[in-house]
């Protein structure tokens, strides 16, 4: 409001962020509970080499499902400016990955890494938003969405590195998670 953004653009931003978060929670939640139990069981039974392959599989499937649904909703169905739709689509995908990776990082039980990943990602995202708004004079709605996209992409990448570094030893049982789900 303080930047003079019209109420319709404010509502559009709020709706885009809300739907992106809601969709990401839904798509990551498809596997969330099962993955949490799977990680616990694999750690308890000393089969940690099966955790990273399940990570790759669940991320791949979730990105595919969220990607198709997000494309249908944000790009094909919604009648909003294309840049807005694309930025919301990226936010949906990056949030879905972030929420799933959080389950794996919590299996590491190093909550400081989760916190630091968010602090670093959000700080960089904030600076991106401010740079776009103040120096490049980009519309504040697009700047905020771009900043959120950058924040959650960096957060997810930092947590993925943590998961990979912790579960370095892994086999190639990428679809073993399906036996567990069954």
C-alpha angles and dihedrals in degrees: 000000000000090000092055096252111166116248092245091058090046090053091045090053093047092049093046093051092043094051091045092053093042093050093046092051090050096047095043090044091061088077102017101097095038093047092049091054092043093053091049092049094047092050092046093050092044094243097125091144087077095058101075094048089053088050092055092047097048093045091049095048094043093049089049094050094042091044094054094042092044092049091051093047104036104028108025105029105030118079098212132121109295095236090053091050092049093048091050090048091053090047091053093051095044092048092049090054092044093052093048094046089052089064090055095043090051086057087061087055093219102127092170088069091052091049094046091048090055094044093050094043095046093045092052090043090052092051091048090052092048093046092050093047102040105031105025095034093227115168107274092235092058092041092054092048092047090049091051091048092052092044095054095040090054092043091051093046093050091050092046089055089051092051092047093048093048097045096039094142109071141148127219098259092127093156097041088103089070091060088052093049090050 
